[in-house]
Coordinates of C-alpha atoms in Angstrom, one line a residue:
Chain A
X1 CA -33.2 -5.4 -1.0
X2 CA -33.0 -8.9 0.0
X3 CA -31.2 -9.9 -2.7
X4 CA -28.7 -7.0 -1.9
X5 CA -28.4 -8.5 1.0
X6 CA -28.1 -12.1 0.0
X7 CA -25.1 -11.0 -2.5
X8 CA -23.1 -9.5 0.4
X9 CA -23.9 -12.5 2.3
X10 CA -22.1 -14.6 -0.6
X11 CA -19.4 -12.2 -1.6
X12 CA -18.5 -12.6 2.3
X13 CA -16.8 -16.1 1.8
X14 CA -14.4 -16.3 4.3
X15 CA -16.0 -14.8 8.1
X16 CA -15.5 -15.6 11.6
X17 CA -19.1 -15.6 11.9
X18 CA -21.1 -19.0 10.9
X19 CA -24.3 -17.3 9.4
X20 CA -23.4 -18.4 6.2
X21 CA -22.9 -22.4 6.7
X22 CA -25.6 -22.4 9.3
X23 CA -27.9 -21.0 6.8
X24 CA -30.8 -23.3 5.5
X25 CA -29.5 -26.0 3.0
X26 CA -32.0 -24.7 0.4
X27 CA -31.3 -21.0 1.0
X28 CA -27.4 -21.8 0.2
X29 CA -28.2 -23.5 -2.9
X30 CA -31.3 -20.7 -4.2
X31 CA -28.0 -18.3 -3.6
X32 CA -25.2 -20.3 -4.9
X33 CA -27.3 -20.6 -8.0
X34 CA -27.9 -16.9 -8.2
X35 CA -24.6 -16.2 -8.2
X36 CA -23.6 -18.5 -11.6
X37 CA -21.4 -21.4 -11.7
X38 CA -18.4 -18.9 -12.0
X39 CA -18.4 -17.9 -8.4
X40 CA -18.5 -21.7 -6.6
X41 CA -15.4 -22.5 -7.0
X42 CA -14.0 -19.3 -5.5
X43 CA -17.0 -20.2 -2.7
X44 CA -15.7 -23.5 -1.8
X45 CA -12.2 -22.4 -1.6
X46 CA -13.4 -19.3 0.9
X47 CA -15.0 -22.0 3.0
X48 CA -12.0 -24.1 3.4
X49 CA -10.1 -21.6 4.3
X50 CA -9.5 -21.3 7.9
X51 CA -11.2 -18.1 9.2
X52 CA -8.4 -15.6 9.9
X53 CA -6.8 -15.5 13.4
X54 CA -8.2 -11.9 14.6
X55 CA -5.0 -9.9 16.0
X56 CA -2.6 -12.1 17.6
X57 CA -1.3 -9.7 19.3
X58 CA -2.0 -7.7 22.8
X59 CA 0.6 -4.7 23.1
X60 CA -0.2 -1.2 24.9
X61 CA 0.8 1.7 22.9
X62 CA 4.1 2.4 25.2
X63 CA 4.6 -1.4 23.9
X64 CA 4.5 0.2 20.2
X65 CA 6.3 3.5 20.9
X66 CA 9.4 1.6 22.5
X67 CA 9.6 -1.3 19.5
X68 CA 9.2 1.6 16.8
X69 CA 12.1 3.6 19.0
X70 CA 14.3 0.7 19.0
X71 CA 14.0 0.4 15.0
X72 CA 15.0 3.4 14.4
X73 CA 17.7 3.8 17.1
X74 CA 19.4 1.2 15.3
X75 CA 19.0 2.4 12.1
X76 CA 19.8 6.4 13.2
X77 CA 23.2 4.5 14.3
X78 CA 23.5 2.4 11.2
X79 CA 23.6 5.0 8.9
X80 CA 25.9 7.6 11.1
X81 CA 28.4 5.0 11.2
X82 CA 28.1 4.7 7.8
X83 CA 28.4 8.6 7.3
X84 CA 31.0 8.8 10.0
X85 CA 29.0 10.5 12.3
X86 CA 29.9 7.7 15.1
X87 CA 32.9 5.5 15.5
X88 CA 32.8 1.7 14.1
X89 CA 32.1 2.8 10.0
X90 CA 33.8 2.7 7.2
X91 CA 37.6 3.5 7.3
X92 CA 36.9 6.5 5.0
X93 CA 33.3 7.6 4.8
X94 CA 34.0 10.3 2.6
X95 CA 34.4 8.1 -0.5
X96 CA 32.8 4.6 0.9
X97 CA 29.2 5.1 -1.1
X98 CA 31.2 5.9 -4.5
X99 CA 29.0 8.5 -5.3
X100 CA 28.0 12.1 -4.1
X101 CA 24.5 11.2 -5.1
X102 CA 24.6 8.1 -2.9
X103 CA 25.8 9.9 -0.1
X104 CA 23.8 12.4 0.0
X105 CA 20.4 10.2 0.0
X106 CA 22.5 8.4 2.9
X107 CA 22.8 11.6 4.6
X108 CA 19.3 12.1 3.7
X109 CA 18.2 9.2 5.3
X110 CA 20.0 9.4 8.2
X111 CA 18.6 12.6 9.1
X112 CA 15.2 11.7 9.0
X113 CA 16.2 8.8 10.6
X114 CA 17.6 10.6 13.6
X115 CA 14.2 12.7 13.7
X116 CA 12.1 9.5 14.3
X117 CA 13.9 8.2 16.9
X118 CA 14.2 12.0 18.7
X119 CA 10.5 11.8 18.2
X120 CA 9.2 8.9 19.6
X121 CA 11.9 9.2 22.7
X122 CA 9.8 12.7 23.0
X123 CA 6.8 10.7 22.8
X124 CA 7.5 8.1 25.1
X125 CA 9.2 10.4 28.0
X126 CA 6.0 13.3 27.6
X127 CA 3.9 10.4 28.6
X128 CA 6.1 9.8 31.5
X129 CA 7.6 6.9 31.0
X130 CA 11.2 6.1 31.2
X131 CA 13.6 5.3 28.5
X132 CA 15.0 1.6 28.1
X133 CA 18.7 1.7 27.8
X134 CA 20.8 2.2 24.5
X135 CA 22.0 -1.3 23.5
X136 CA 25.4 -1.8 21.5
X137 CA 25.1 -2.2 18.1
X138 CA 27.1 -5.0 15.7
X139 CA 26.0 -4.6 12.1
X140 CA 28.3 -7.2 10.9
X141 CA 26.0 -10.2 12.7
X142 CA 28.3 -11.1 14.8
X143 CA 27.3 -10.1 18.2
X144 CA 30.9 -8.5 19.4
X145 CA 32.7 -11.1 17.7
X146 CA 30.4 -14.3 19.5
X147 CA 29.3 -15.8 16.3
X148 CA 30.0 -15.8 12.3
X149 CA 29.7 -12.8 11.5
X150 CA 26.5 -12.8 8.9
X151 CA 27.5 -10.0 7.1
X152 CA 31.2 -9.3 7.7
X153 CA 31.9 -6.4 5.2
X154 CA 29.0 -4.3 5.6
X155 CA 31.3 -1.3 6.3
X156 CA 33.8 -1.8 3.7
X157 CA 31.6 -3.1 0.6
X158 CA 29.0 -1.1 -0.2
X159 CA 26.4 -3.6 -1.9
X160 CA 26.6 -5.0 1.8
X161 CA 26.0 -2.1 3.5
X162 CA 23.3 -1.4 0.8
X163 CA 21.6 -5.0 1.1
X164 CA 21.6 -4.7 5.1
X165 CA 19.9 -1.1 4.7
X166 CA 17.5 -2.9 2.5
X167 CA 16.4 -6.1 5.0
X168 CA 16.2 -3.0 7.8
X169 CA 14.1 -0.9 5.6
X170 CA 11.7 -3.2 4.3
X171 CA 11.6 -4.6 7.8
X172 CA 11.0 -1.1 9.0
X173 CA 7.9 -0.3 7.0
X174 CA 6.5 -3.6 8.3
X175 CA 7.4 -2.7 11.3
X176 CA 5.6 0.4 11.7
X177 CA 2.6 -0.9 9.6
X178 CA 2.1 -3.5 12.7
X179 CA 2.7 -1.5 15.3
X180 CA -0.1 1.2 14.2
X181 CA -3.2 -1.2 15.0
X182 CA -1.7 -0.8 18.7
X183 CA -1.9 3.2 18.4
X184 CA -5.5 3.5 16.9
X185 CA -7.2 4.6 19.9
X186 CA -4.8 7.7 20.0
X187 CA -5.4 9.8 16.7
X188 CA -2.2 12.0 17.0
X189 CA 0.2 9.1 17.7
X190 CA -1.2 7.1 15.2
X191 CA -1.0 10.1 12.6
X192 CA 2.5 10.5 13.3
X193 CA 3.3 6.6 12.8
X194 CA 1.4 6.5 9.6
X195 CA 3.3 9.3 8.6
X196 CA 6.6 8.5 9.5
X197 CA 5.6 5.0 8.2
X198 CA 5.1 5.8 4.3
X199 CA 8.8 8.1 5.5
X200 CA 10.5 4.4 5.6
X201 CA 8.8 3.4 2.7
X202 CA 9.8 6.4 0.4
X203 CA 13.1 5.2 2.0
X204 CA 13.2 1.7 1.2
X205 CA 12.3 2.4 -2.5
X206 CA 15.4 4.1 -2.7
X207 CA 17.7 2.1 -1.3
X208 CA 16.2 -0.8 -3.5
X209 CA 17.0 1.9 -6.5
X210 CA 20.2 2.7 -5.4
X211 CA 21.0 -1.5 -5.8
X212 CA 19.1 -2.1 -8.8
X213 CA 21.6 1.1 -9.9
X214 CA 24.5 -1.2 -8.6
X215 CA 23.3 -4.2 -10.7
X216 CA 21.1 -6.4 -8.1
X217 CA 18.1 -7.5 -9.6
X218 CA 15.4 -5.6 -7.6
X219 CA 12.2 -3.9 -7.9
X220 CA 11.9 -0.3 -5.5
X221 CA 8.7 -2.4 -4.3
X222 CA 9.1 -6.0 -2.4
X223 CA 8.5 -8.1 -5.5
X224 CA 8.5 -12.1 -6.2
X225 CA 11.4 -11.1 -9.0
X226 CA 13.9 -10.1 -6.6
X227 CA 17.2 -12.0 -6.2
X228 CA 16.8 -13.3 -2.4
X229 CA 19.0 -10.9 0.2
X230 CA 18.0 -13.3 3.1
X231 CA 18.7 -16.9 3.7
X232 CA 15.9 -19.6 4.7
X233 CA 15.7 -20.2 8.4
X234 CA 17.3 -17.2 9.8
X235 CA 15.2 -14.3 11.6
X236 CA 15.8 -11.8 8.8
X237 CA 14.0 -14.1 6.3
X238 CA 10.6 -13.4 7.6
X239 CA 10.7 -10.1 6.1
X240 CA 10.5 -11.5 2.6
X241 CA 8.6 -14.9 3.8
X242 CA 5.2 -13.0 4.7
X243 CA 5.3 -10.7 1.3
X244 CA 4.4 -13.7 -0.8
X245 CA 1.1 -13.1 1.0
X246 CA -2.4 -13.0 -1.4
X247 CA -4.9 -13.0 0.9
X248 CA -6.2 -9.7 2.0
X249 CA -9.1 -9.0 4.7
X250 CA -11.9 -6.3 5.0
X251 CA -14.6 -5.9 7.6
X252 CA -17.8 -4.6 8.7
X253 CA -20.1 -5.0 11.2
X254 CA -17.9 -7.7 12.4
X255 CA -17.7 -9.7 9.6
X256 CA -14.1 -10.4 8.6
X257 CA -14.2 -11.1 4.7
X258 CA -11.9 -12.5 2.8
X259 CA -11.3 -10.4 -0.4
X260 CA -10.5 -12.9 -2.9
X261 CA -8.2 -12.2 -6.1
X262 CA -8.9 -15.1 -8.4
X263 CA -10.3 -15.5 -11.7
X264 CA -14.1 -14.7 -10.8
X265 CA -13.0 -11.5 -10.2
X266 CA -12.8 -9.1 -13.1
X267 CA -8.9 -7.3 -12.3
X268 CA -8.0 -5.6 -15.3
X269 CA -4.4 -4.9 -14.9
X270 CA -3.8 -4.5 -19.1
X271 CA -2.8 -6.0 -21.8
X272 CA -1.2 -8.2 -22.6
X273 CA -3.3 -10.1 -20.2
X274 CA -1.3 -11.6 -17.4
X275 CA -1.5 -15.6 -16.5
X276 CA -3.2 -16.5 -12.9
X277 CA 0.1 -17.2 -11.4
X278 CA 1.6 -14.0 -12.6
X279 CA -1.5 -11.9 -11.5
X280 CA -1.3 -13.2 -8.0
X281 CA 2.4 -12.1 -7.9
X282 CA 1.4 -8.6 -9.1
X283 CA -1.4 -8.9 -6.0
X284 CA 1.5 -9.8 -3.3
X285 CA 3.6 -7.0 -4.9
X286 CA 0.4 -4.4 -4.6
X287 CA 0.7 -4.6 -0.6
X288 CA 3.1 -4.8 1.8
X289 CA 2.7 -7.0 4.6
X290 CA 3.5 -6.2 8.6
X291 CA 5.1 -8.1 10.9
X292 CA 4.8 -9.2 14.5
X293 CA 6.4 -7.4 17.5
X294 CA 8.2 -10.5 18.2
X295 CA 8.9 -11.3 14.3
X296 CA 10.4 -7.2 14.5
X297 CA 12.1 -7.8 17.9
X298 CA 14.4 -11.1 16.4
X299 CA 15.4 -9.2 13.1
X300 CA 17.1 -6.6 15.7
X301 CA 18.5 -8.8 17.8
X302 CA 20.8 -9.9 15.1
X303 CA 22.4 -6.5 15.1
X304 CA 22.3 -6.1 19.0
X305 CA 24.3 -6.8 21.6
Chain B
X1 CA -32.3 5.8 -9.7
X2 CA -31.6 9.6 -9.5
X3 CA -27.6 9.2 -9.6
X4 CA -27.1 7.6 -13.0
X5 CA -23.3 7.4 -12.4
X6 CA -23.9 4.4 -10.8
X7 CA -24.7 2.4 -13.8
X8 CA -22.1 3.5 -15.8
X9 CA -22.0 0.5 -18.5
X10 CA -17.8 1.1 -18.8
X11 CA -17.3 0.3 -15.1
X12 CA -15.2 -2.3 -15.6
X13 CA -13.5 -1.1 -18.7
X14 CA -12.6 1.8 -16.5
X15 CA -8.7 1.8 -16.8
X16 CA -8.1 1.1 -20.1
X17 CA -8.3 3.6 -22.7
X18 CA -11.2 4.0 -25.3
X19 CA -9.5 2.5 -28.1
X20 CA -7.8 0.0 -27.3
X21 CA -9.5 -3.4 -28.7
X22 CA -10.4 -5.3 -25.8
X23 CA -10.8 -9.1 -26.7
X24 CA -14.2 -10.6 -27.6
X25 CA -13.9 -13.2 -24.5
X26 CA -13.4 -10.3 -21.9
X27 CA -15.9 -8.4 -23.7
X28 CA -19.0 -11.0 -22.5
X29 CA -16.9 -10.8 -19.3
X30 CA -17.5 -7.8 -18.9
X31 CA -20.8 -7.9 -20.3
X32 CA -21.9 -10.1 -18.0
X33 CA -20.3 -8.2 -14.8
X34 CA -21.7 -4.9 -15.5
X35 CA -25.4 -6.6 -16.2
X36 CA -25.2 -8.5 -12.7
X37 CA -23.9 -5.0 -11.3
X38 CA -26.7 -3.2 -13.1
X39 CA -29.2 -5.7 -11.6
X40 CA -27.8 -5.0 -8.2
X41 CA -28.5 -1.4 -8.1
X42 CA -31.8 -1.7 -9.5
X43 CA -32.3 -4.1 -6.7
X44 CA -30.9 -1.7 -4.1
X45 CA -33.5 1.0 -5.1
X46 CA -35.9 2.1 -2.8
X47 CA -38.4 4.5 -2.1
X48 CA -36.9 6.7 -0.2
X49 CA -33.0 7.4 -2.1
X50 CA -31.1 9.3 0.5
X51 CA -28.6 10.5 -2.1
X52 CA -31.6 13.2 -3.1
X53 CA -30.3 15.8 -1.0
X54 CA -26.4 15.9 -3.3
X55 CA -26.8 18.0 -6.6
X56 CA -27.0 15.8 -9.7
X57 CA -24.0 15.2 -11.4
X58 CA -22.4 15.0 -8.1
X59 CA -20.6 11.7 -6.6
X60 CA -21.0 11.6 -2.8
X61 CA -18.6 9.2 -1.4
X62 CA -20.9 8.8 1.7
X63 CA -20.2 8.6 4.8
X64 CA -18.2 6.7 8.0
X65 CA -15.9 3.6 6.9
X66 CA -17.3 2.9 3.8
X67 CA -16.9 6.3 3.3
X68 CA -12.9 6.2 3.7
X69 CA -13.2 3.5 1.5
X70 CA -14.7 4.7 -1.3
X71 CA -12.6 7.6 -1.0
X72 CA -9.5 5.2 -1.6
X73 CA -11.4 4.0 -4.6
X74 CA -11.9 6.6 -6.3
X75 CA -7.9 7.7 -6.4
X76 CA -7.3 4.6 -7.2
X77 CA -9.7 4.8 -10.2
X78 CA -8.3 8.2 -11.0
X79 CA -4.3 6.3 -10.5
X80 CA -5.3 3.2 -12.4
X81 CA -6.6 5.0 -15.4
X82 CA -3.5 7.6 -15.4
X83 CA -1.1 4.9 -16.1
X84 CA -3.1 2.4 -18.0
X85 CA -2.7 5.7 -20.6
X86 CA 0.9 5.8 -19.8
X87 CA 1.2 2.2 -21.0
X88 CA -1.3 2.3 -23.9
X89 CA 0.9 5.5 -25.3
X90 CA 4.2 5.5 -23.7
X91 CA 6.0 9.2 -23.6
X92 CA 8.8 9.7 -26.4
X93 CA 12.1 7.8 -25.0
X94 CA 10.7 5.8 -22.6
X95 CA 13.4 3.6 -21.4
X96 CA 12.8 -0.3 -21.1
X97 CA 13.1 0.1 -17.4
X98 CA 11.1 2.8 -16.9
X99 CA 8.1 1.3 -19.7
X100 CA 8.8 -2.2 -17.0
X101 CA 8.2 -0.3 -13.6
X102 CA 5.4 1.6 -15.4
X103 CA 3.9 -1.1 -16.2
X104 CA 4.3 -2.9 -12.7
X105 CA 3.0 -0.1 -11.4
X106 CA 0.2 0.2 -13.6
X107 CA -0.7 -3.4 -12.2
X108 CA -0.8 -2.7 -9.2
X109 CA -2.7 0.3 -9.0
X110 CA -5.7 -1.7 -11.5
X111 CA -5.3 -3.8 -8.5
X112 CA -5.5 -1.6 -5.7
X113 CA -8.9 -0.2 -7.4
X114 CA -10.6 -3.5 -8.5
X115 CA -10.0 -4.8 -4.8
X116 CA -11.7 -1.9 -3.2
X117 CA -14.2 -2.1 -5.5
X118 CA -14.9 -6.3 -4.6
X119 CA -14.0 -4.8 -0.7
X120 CA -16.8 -2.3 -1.1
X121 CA -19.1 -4.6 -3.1
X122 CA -18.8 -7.5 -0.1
X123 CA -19.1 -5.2 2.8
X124 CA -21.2 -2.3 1.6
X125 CA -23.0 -2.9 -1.9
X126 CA -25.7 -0.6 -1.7
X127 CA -23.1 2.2 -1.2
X128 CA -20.3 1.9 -3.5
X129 CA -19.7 4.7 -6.2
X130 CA -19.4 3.9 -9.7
X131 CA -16.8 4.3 -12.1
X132 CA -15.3 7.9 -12.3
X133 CA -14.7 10.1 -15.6
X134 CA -10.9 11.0 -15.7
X135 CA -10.1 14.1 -17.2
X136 CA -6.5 14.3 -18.2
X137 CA -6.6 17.0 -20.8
X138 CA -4.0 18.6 -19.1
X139 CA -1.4 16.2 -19.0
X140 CA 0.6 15.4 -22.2
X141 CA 0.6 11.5 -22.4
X142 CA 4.0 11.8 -25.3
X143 CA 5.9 14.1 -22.9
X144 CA 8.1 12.5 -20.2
X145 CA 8.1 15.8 -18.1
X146 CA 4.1 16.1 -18.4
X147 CA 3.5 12.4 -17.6
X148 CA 6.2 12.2 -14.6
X149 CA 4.8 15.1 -12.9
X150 CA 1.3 14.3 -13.0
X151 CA 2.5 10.9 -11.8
X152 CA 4.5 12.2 -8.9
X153 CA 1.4 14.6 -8.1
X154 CA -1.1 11.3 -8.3
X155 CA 1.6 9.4 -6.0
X156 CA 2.1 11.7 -3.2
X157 CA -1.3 12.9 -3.2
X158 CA -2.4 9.0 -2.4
X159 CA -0.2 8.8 0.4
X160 CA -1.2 12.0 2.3
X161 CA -4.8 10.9 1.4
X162 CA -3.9 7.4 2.9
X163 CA -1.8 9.1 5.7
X164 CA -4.8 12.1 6.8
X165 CA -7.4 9.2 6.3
X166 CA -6.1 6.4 8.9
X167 CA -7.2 8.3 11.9
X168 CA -10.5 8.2 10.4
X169 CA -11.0 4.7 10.3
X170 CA -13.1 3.1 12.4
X171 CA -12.3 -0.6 12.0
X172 CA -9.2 -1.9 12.4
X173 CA -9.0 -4.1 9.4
X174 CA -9.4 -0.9 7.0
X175 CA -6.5 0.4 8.8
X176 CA -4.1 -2.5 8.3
X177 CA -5.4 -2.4 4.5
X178 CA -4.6 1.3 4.4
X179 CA -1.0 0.5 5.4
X180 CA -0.6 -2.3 3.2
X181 CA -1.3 0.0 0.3
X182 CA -0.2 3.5 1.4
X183 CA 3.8 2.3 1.6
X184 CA 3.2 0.8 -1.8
X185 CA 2.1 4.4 -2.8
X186 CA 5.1 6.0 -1.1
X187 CA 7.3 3.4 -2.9
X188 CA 6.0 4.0 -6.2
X189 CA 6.3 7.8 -5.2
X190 CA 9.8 7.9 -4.3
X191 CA 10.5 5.7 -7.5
X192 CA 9.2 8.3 -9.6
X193 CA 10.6 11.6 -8.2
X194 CA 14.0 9.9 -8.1
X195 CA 13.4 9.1 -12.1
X196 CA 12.6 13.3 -12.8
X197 CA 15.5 14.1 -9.9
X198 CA 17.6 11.6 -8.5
X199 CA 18.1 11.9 -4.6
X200 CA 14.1 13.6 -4.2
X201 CA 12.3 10.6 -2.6
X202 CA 11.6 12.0 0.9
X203 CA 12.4 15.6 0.0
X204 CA 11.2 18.8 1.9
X205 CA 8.4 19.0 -0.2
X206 CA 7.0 16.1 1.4
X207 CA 8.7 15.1 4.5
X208 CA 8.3 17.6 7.5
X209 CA 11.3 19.1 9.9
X210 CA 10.0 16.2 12.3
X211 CA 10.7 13.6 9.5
X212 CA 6.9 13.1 8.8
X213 CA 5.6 12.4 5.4
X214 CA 2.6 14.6 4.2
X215 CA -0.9 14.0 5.7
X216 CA -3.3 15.7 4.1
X217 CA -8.0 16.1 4.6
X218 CA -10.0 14.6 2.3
X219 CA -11.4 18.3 1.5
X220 CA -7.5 19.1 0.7
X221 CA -7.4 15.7 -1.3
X222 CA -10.2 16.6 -3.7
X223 CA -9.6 19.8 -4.6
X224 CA -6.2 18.7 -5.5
X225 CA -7.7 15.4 -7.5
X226 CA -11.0 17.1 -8.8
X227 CA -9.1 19.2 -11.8
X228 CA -8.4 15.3 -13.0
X229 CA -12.0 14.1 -12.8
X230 CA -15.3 15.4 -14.7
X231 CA -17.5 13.7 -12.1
X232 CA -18.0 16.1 -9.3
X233 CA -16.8 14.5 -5.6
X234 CA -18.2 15.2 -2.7
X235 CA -16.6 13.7 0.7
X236 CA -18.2 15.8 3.2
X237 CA -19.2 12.7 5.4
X238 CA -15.9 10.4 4.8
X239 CA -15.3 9.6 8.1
X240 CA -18.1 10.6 9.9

């Protein structure tokens, strides 16, 4: 059993706790050398890798409920303008999407959109607290005609209105996805944001279909290949920014481990057999990523005003 | 050793179908890997097995954290396999896009598995199940139909496992992993329902009156996935 033990010592390469480097000089050798030449490199890499930060964040879960109401307030309104359902769309709704098909996942979307945000206002006002006001909502970028508008024809060309449904989705699911570590200790409310999480994503998937349809070179998953929707240095780039991630974490008993996907471990994704660089792309394509409240909060502040 | 499963000598071989040549190199690779894993059980046998009390033949995905996490490996042993078929012997008209997301997703589930399997391996080893038997005499790997459905049924089945799991979890870190993967799944869902009817991505079939995607028990899970593996599952103590 010891030597159990050992190999789960040395397959955690990467933990907050210092067990492993404080470990005898001659015990770290006896089990580097049980573990083959194959593994050190991966070894030395875990160890120069800073130990991950443990959450960053400290939010209650009124915090969470509010952020994931504001997401989806914006995008219930987003898409009923688009549909017509509210003032400030498209001059003609009726024909805007070009296709029946398209309208009708819009419509689609929208309604399930429009069921989140009644949700979570129920969830948020049965627990007694108050609602934070509507704000107004400029999807151009433009903040009520105060700056450049970022994108000026999102009711009038669809591939617009399509890419800025796109940043907000993809932004949504990672939304959510940080959010729920804030609603753990409540099993029913963080059931329902799971659930209406993978919602957003079945969403996103089709919006990304719906433009790889129109001729934009994208995947229905966030992937390395996709033409770039957001510019470097604005808010709405950090969507795409923290999807390049590789690194993924698992813990027990305290012990945050770094899960590494490298050559020493045996991933068989096929054949032809892919090159590192290319499996490590299919790795940051296999998970999507979340982002921080504040990260969230900046992405829809540049449709807000 | 009274649950043989575990030293399966195709582990790693898993996804990829029986006769396709795998290359010499890989071969020792693999060799080597499923000698060091073999070593590793035999090491982690002891006197008193407390697996005694499941019926042989029987995979028990044990119990607590490590139990949701073996649960997530084995669908994604039964997903990965599924479409490294698909790819091996693409359906009749396969389009070049469809045989490229396929194949992406393919890749992704291969690594969804293999990472819970190095997750379970780091934090757990004494407790991780071995490879799984698929059984997908019921699907028809040259019919598009056939293979689409059983696709859409693998994809939506994951995220209501990963959806009825999360309030399960016990650590926080296995939930973030969870939701990392699970909108992946629901991605890959809505990709392939919209390829057998365009417009069925979040459909009532899977998304609720309160615009809630499906959330399903592990017992529900199994019995849903069991008719697609020969090993019998048993997940009485996931979570627990």
């Amino acid at each position: 059993m010891n030597f159990l033990h050992l190999l789960a010592r040395l397959a955690t390469l990467d933990t907050e706790h210092t067990a492993l480097t404080q470990a005898p000089r001659r015990a770290a050798l006896s089990r580097l050398g049980q573990a083959g030449t194959a593994l050190l490199p991966a070894l030395l890499a875990g160890l120069a890798t800073p130990a991950q930060a443990g959450q960053k964040e400290v939010r209650t879960r009124l915090d969470a409920l509010k952020l994931i109401l504001k997401l989806e307030n914006l995008q219930n309104a987003f898409y009923s303008r688009a549909l017509g359902l509210l003032p400030g769309g498209p001059a003609n709704p009726a024909t805007f999407f070009g296709s029946a098909a398209t309208r009708d996942a819009i419509q689609t979307i929208q309604s399930q959109q429009q069921k989140h945000a009644a949700l979570y206002g129920q969830l948020i006002t049965n627990a007694g607290s108050a609602l934070d006001a509507s704000p107004n909502y400029d999807f151009t970028g433009s903040r009520n005609g105060t700056q450049p508008a970022v994108y000026p024809d999102v009711y009038t060309n669809p591939d617009t209105f399509l890419k800025v449904a796109q940043l907000l989705k993809d932004a949504s699911v990672q939304t959510y996805k940080g959010q729920a570590a804030f609603l753990q200790s409540d099993n029913y409310l963080l059931e329902t944001t799971v659930r209406a999480h993978s919602t957003e994503a079945r969403h996103a998937a089709h919006i990304r279909t719906l433009r790889r349809q129109r001729g934009a070179t994208v995947k229905s998953w966030v992937s390395a290949t996709d033409t770039a929707i957001t510019t470097a240095g604005s808010p709405q780039h950090a969507v795409y920014t923290t999807e390049t991630n590789i690194n993924q974490y698992v813990s027990l008993s305290g012990l945050v481990t770094r899960v590494p996907f490298d050559s020493t471990l045996p991933i068989n994704v096929g054949t032809p057999a892919l090159s590192a660089s290319a499996l490590l792309a299919k790795v940051a394509e296999a998970f999507d990523e979340p982002i921080e409240s504040v990260t969230a909060e900046s992405i829809l502040q540049v449709f807000t005003y | 050793m009274s649950d043989n499963k575990l030293l399966g000598p195709d582990e790693a071989e898993f996804a990829k179908p029986l006769f396709v040549p795998i290359k010499r190199r890989s071969f020792f690779m693999y060799a080597g890997a499923t000698a060091g894993a073999t070593a590793l059980l035999l090491a982690g046998c002891d006197d008193d097995d407390d697996d005694t009390d499941t019926p042989s033949g029987t995979v028990s995905l044990g119990s607590g954290d490590v139990g949701v996490l073996n649960y997530a490996y084995a669908l994604e042993q039964l997903e990965a396999a599924f479409y490294a078929q698909v790819i091996a012997t693409p359906y009749t008209g396969i389009t070049t896009e469809e045989r490229t997301a396929l194949t992406a997703i393919a890749r992704h589930e291969a690594i969804h598995r293999d990472f819970f399997k190095a997750a379970i391996t780091a934090a757990a080893p004494t407790q991780i199940i071995g490879g799984l038997t698929p059984d997908f005499s019921k699907v028809t790997f040259t019919d598009r139909n056939s293979v689409l459905m059983t696709a859409k049924t693998f994809e939506d089945l994951g995220v209501a496992a990963y959806n009825g799991a999360g309030s399960l979890i016990k650590t926080n870190d296995y939930l973030l992993i969870a939701g990392k993967i699970v909108s992946v799944e629901a991605r890959h869902a809505a990709y392939i329902r919209d390829l057998l009817s365009n417009g069925s991505f979040a459909d009532s079939t899977v998304v609720n009156a309160q615009g809630l995607d499906q959330a399903l028990t592990v017992s529900q899970v199994l019995a849903a996935a069991q008719p697609f593996i020969k090993d019998k599952i048993n997940g009485d103590n996931v979570g627990k």
